[in-house]
PDB file of C-alpha atoms in Angstrom:
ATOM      1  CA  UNK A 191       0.000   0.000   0.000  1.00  0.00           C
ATOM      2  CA  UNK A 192       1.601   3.494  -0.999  1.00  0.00           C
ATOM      3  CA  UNK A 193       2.061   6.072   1.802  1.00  0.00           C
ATOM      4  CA  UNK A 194       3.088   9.231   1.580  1.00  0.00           C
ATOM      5  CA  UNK A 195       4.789  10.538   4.613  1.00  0.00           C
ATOM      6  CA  UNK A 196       5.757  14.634   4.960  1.00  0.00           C
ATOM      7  CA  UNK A 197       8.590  15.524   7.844  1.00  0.00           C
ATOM      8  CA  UNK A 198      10.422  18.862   8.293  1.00  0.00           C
ATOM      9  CA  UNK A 199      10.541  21.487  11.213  1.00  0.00           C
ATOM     10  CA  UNK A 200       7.696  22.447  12.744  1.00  0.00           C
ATOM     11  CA  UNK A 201       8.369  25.737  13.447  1.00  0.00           C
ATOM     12  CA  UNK A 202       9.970  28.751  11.145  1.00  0.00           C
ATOM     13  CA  UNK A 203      11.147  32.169  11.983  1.00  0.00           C
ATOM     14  CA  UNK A 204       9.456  34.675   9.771  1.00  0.00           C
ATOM     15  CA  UNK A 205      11.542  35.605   6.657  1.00  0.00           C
ATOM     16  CA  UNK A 206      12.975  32.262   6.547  1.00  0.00           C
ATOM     17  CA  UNK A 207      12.841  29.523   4.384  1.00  0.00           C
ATOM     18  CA  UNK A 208      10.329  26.771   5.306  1.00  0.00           C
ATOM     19  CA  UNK A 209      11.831  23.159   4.356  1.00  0.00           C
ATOM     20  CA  UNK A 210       9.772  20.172   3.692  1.00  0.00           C
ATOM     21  CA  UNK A 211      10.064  16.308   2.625  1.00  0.00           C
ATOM     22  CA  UNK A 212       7.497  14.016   1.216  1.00  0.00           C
ATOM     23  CA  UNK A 213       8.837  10.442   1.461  1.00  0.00           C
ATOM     24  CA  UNK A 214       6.573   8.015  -0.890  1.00  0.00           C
ATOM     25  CA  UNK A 215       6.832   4.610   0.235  1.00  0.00           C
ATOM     26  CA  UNK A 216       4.856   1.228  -0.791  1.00  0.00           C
ATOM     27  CA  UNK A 217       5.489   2.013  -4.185  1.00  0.00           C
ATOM     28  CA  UNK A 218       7.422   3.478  -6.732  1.00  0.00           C
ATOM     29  CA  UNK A 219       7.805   7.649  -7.173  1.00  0.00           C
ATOM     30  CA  UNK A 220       8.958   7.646 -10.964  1.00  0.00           C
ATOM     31  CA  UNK A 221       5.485   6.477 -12.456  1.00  0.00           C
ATOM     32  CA  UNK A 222       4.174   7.646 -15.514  1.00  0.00           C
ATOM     33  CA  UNK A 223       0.808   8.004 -14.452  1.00  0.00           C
ATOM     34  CA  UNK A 224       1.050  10.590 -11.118  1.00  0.00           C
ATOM     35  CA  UNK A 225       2.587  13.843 -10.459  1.00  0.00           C
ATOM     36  CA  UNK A 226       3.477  14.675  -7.189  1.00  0.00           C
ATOM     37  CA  UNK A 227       2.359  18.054  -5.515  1.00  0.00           C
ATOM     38  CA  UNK A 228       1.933  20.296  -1.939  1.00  0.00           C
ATOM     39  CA  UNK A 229      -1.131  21.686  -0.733  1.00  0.00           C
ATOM     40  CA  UNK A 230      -1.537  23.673   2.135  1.00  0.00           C
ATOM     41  CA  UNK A 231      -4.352  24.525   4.511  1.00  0.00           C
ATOM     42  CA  UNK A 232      -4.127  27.730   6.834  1.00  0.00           C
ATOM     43  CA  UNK A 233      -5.486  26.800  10.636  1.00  0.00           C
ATOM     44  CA  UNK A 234      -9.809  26.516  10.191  1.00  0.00           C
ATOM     45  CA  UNK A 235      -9.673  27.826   6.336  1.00  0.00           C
ATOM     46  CA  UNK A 236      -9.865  25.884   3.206  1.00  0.00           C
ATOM     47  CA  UNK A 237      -7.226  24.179   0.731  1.00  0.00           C
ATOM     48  CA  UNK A 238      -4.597  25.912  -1.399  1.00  0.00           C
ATOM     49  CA  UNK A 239      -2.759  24.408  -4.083  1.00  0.00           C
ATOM     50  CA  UNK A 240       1.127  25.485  -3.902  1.00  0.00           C
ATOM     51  CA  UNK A 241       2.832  23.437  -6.857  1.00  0.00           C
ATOM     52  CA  UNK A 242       3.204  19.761  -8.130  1.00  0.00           C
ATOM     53  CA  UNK A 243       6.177  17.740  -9.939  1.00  0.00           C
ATOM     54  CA  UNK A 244       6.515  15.464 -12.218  1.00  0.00           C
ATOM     55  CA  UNK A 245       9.648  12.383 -11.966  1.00  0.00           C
ATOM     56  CA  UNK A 246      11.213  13.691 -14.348  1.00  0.00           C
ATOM     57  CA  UNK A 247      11.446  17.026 -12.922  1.00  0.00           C
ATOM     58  CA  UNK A 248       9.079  19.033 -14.729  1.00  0.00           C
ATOM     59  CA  UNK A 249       7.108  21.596 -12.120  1.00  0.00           C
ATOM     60  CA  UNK A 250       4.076  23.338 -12.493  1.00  0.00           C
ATOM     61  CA  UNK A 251       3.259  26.069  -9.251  1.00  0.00           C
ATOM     62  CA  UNK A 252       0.499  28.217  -8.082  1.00  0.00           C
ATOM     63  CA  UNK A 253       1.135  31.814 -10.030  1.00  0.00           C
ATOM     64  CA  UNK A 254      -0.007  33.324  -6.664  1.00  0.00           C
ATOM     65  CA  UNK A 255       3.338  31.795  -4.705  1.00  0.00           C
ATOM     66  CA  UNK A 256       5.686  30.740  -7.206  1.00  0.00           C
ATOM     67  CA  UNK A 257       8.417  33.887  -6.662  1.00  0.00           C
ATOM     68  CA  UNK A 258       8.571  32.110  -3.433  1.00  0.00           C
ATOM     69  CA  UNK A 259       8.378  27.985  -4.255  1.00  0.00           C
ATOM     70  CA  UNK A 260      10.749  25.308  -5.174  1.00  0.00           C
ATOM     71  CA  UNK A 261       9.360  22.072  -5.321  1.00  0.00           C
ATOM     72  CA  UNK A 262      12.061  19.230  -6.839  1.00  0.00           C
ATOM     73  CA  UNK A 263      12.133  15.543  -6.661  1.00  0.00           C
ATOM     74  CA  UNK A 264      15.170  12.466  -5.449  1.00  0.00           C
ATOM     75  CA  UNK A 265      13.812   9.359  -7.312  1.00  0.00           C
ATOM     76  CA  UNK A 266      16.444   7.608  -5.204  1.00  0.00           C
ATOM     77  CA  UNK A 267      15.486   8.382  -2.351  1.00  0.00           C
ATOM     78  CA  UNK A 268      12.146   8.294  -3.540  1.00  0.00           C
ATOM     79  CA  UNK A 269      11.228  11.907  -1.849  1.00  0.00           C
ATOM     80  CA  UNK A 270       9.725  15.199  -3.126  1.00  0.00           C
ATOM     81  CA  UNK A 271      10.474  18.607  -1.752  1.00  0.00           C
ATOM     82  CA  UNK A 272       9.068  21.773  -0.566  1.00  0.00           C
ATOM     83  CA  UNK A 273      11.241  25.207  -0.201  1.00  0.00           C
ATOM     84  CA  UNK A 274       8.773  28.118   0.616  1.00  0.00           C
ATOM     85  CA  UNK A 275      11.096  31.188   0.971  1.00  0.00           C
ATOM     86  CA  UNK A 276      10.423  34.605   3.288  1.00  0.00           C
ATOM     87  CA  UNK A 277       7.659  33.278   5.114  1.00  0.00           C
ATOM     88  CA  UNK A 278       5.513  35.106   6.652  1.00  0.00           C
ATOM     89  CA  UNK A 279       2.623  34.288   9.390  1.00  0.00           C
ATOM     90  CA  UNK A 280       0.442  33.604   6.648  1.00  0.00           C
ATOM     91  CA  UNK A 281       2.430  30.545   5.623  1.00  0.00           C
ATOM     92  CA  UNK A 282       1.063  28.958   8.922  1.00  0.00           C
ATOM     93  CA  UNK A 283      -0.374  25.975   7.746  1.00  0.00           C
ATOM     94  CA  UNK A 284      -1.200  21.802   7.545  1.00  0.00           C
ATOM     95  CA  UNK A 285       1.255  21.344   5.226  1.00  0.00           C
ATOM     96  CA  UNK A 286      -0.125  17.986   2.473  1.00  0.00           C
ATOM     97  CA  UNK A 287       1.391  16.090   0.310  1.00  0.00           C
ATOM     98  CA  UNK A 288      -0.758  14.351  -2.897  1.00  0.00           C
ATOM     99  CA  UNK A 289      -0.398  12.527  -5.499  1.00  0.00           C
ATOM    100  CA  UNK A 290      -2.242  13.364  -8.626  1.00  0.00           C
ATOM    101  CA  UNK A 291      -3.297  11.431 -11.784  1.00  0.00           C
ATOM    102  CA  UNK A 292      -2.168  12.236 -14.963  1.00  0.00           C
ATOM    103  CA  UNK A 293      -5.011  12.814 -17.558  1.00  0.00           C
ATOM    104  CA  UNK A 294      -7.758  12.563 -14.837  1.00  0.00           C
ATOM    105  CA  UNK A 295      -5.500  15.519 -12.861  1.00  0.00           C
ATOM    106  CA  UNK A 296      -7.181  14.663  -8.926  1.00  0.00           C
ATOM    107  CA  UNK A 297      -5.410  13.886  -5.845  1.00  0.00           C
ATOM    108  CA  UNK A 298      -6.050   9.800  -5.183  1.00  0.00           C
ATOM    109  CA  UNK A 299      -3.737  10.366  -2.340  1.00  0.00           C
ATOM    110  CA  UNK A 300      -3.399  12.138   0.367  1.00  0.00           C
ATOM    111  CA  UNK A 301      -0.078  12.033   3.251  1.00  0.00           C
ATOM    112  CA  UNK A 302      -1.432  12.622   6.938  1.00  0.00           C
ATOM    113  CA  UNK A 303      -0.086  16.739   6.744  1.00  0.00           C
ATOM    114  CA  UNK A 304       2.318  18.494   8.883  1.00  0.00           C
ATOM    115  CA  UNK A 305       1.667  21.573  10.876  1.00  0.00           C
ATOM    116  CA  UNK A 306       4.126  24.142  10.306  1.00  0.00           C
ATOM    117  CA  UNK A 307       3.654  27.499  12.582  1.00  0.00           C
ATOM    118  CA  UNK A 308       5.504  30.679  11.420  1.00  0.00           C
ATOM    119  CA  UNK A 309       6.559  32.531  14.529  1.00  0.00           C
ATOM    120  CA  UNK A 310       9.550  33.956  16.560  1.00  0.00           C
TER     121      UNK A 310
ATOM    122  CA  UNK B 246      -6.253  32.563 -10.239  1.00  0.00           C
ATOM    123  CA  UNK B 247      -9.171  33.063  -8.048  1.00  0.00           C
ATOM    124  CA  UNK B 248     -10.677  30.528  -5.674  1.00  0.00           C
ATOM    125  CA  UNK B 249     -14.014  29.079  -7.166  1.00  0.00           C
ATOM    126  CA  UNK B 250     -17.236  29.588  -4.879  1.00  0.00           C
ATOM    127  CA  UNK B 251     -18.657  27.301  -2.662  1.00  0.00           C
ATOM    128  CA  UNK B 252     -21.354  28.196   0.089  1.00  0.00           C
ATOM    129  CA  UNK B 253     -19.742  28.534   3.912  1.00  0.00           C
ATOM    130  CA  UNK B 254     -22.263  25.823   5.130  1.00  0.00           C
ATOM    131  CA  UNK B 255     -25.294  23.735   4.039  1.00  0.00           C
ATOM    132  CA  UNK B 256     -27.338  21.485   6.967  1.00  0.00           C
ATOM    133  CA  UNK B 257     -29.788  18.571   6.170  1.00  0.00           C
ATOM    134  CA  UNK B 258     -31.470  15.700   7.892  1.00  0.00           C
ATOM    135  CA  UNK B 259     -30.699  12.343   8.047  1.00  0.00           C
ATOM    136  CA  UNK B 260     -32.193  10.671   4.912  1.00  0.00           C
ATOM    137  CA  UNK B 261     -32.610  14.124   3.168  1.00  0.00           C
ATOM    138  CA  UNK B 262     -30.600  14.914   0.325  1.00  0.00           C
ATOM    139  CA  UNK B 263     -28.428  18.178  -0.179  1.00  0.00           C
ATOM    140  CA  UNK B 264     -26.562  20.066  -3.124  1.00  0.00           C
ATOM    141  CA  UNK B 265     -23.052  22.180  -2.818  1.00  0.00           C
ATOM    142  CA  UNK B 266     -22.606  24.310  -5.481  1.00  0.00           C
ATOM    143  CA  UNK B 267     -19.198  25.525  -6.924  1.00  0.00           C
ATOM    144  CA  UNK B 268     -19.497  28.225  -8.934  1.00  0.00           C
ATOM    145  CA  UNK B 269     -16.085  28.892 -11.185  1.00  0.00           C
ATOM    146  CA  UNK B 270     -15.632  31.105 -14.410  1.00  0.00           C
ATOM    147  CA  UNK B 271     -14.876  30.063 -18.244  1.00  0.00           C
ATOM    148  CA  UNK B 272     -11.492  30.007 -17.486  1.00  0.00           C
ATOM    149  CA  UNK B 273     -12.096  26.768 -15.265  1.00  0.00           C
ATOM    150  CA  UNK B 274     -14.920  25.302 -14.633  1.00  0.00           C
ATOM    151  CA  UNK B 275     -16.651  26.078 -17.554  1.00  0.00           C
ATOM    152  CA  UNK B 276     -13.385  25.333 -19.748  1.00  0.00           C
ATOM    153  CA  UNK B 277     -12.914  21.671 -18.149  1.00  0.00           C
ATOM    154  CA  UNK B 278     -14.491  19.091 -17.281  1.00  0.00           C
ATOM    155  CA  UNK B 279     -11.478  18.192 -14.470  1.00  0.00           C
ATOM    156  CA  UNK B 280     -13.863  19.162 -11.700  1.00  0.00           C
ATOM    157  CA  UNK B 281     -13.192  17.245  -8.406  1.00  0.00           C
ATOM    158  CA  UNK B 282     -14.672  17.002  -4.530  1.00  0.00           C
ATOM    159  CA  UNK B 283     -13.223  15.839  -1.709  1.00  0.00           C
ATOM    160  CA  UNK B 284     -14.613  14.941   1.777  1.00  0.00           C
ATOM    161  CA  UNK B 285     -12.206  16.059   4.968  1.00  0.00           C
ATOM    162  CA  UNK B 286     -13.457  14.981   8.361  1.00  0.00           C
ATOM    163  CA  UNK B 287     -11.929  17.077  11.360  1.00  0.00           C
ATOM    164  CA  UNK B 288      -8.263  16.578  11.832  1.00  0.00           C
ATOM    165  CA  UNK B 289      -8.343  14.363   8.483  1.00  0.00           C
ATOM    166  CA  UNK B 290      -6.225  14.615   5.561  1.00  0.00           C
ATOM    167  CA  UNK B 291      -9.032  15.116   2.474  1.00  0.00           C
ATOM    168  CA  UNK B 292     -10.332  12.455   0.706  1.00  0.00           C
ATOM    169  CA  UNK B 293     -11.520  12.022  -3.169  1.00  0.00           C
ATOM    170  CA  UNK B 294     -15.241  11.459  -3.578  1.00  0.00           C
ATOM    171  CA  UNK B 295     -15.716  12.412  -7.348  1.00  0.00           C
ATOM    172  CA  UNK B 296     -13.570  13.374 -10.052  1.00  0.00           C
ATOM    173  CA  UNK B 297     -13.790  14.311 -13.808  1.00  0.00           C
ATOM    174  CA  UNK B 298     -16.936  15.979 -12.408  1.00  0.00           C
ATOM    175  CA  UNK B 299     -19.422  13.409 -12.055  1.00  0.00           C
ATOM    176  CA  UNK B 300     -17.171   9.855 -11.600  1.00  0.00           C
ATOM    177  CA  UNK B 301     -16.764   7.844  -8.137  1.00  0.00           C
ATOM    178  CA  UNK B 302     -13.542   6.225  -7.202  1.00  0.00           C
ATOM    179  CA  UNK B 303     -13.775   2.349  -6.197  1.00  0.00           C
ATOM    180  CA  UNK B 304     -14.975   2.315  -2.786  1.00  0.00           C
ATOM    181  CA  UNK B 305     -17.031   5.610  -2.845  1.00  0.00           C
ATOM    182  CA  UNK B 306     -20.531   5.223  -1.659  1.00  0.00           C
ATOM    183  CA  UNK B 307     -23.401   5.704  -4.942  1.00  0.00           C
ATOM    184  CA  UNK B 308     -25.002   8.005  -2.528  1.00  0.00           C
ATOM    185  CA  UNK B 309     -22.124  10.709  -3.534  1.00  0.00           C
ATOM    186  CA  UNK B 310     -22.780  12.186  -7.157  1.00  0.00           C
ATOM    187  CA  UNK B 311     -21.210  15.324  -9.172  1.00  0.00           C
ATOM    188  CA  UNK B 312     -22.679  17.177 -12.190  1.00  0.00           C
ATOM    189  CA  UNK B 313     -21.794  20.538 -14.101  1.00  0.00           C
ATOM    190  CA  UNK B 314     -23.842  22.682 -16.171  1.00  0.00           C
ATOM    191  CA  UNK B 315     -21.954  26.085 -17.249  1.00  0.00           C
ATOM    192  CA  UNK B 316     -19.524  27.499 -15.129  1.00  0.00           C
ATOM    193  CA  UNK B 317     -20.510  25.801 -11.752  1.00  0.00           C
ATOM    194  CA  UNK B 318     -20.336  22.308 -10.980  1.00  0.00           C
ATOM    195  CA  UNK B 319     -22.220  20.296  -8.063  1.00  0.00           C
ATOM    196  CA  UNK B 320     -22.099  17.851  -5.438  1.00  0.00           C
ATOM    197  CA  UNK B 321     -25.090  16.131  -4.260  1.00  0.00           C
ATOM    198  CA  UNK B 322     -25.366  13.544  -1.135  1.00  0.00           C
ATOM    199  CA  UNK B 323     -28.504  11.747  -1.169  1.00  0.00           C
ATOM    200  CA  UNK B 324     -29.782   9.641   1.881  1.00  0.00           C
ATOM    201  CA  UNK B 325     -27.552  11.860   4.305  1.00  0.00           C
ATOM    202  CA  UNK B 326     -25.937   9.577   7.489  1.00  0.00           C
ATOM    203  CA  UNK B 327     -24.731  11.317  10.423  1.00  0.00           C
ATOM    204  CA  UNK B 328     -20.684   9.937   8.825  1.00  0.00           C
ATOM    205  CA  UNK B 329     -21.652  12.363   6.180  1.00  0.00           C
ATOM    206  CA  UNK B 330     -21.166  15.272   8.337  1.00  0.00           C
ATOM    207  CA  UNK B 331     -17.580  16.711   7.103  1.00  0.00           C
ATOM    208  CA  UNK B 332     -16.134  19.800   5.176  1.00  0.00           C
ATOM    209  CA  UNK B 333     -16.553  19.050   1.276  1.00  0.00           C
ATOM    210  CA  UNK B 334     -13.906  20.888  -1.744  1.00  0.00           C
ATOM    211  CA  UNK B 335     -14.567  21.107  -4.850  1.00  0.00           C
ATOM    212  CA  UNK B 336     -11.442  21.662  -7.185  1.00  0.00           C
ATOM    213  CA  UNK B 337     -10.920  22.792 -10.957  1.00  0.00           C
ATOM    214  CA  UNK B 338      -8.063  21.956 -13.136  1.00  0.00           C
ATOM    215  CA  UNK B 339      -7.105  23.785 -16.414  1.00  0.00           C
ATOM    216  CA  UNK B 340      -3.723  24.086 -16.694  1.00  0.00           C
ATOM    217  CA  UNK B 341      -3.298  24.801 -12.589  1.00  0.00           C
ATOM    218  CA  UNK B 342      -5.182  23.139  -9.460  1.00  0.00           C
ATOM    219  CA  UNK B 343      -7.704  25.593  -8.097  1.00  0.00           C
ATOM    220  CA  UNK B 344      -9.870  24.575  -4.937  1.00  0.00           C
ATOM    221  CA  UNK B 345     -12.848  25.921  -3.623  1.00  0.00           C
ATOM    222  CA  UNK B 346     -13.291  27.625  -0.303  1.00  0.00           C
ATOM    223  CA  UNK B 347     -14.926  24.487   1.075  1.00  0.00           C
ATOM    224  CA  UNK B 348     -18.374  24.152   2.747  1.00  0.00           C
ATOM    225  CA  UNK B 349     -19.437  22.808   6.295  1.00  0.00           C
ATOM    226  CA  UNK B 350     -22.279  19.629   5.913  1.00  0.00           C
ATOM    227  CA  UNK B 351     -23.525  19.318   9.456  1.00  0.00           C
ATOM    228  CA  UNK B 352     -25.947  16.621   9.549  1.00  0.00           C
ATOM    229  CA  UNK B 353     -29.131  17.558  12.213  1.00  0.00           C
TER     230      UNK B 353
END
């Protein structure tokens, strides 16, 4: 059964860089058929979409954050990243990771989220 | 890339049925038929419950269904169980992901 699994800090100073991994395990991460991809969800609001990628490295992001993203992928370690740079108290969020289906483009699969809290 | 419309809250009794609107433009909705919805209970990572507006994924109950006419697109729960009660997305792809601002089902 595929899991997907995000880890990183926590907490973040503002103006710094928040850092996050998605480890996929259960199955493999370079399959044609998915794209990989963050979504976010601010304490009691709804979901935002920040960026997905592809195995082969190919990225698509939210217009609305992507001066600030950088989302890559480690088939060999079978993990996709999330850099969100100068955060702000905004950026306080469930942090998700999905996987999406190519052609049919929804998220089948959802990791458990991570809390990350922007604050000094 | 604006988020598509959804109403804050519907309510409905058990056995009733209920429709959530999401209400999009030409540039999404109304351009694709890539409309999703997703169920989150509290604390819950979201789960699919329709996609390519209107199909179920194995293991969905029949009681879930989607439709779209225009530039809105709509979820309707018929029978409603108490398990029902939950936060519901829709989401709209053309080109980029765009979700809705999600809408509270509280089951009387």
């Amino acid at each position: 059964q595929l899991q997907l699994q995000e880890s990183g800090p926590g907490l973040v100073k503002p103006s710094e860089t928040l850092s996050l991994t998605c480890t996929v395990s259960g199955g493999s991460i370079s399959s044609s058929n998915y794209y990989w991809g963050w979504i976010r969800q601010p304490p009691g609001k709804g979901l935002e979409w920040i960026g997905s990628i592809y195995y082969s490295g190919n990225t698509y992001y939210n217009p609305s954050l992507k001066s600030r993203v950088t989302i890559s992928v480690d088939t060999s370690k079978s993990q996709v990243s999330l850099k969100l740079s100068s955060v702000t108290a905004a950026d306080t969020a469930v942090y998700y990771c999905a996987r999406s289906v190519t052609l049919y483009w929804y998220f089948d699969l959802w990791g458990r989220g991570t809390l990350v809290t922007v604050s000094s | 890339q604006s988020a598509l419309t959804q109403p804050a809250s519907v309510s409905g009794s058990p056995g009733q049925s209920i429709t959530i609107s999401c209400t999009g433009t030409s540039s999404d909705i109304g351009n694709s038929n890539l409309v999703s919805w997703y169920q989150q209970h509290p604390g819950k990572a979201p789960k699919i419950i329709i996609y390519e507006g209107h199909k179920r994924p194995s293991g969905v109950s029949s009681r879930f269904s989607g439709s779209k006419s225009g530039n809105t697109a709509s979820l309707t729960i018929s029978g409603l169980q108490a398990e029902d009660e939950a936060d519901f997305y829709c989401c709209s792809y053309a080109d980029n992901w765009v979700f809705g601002g999600g809408t509270k089902l509280t089951v009387l």
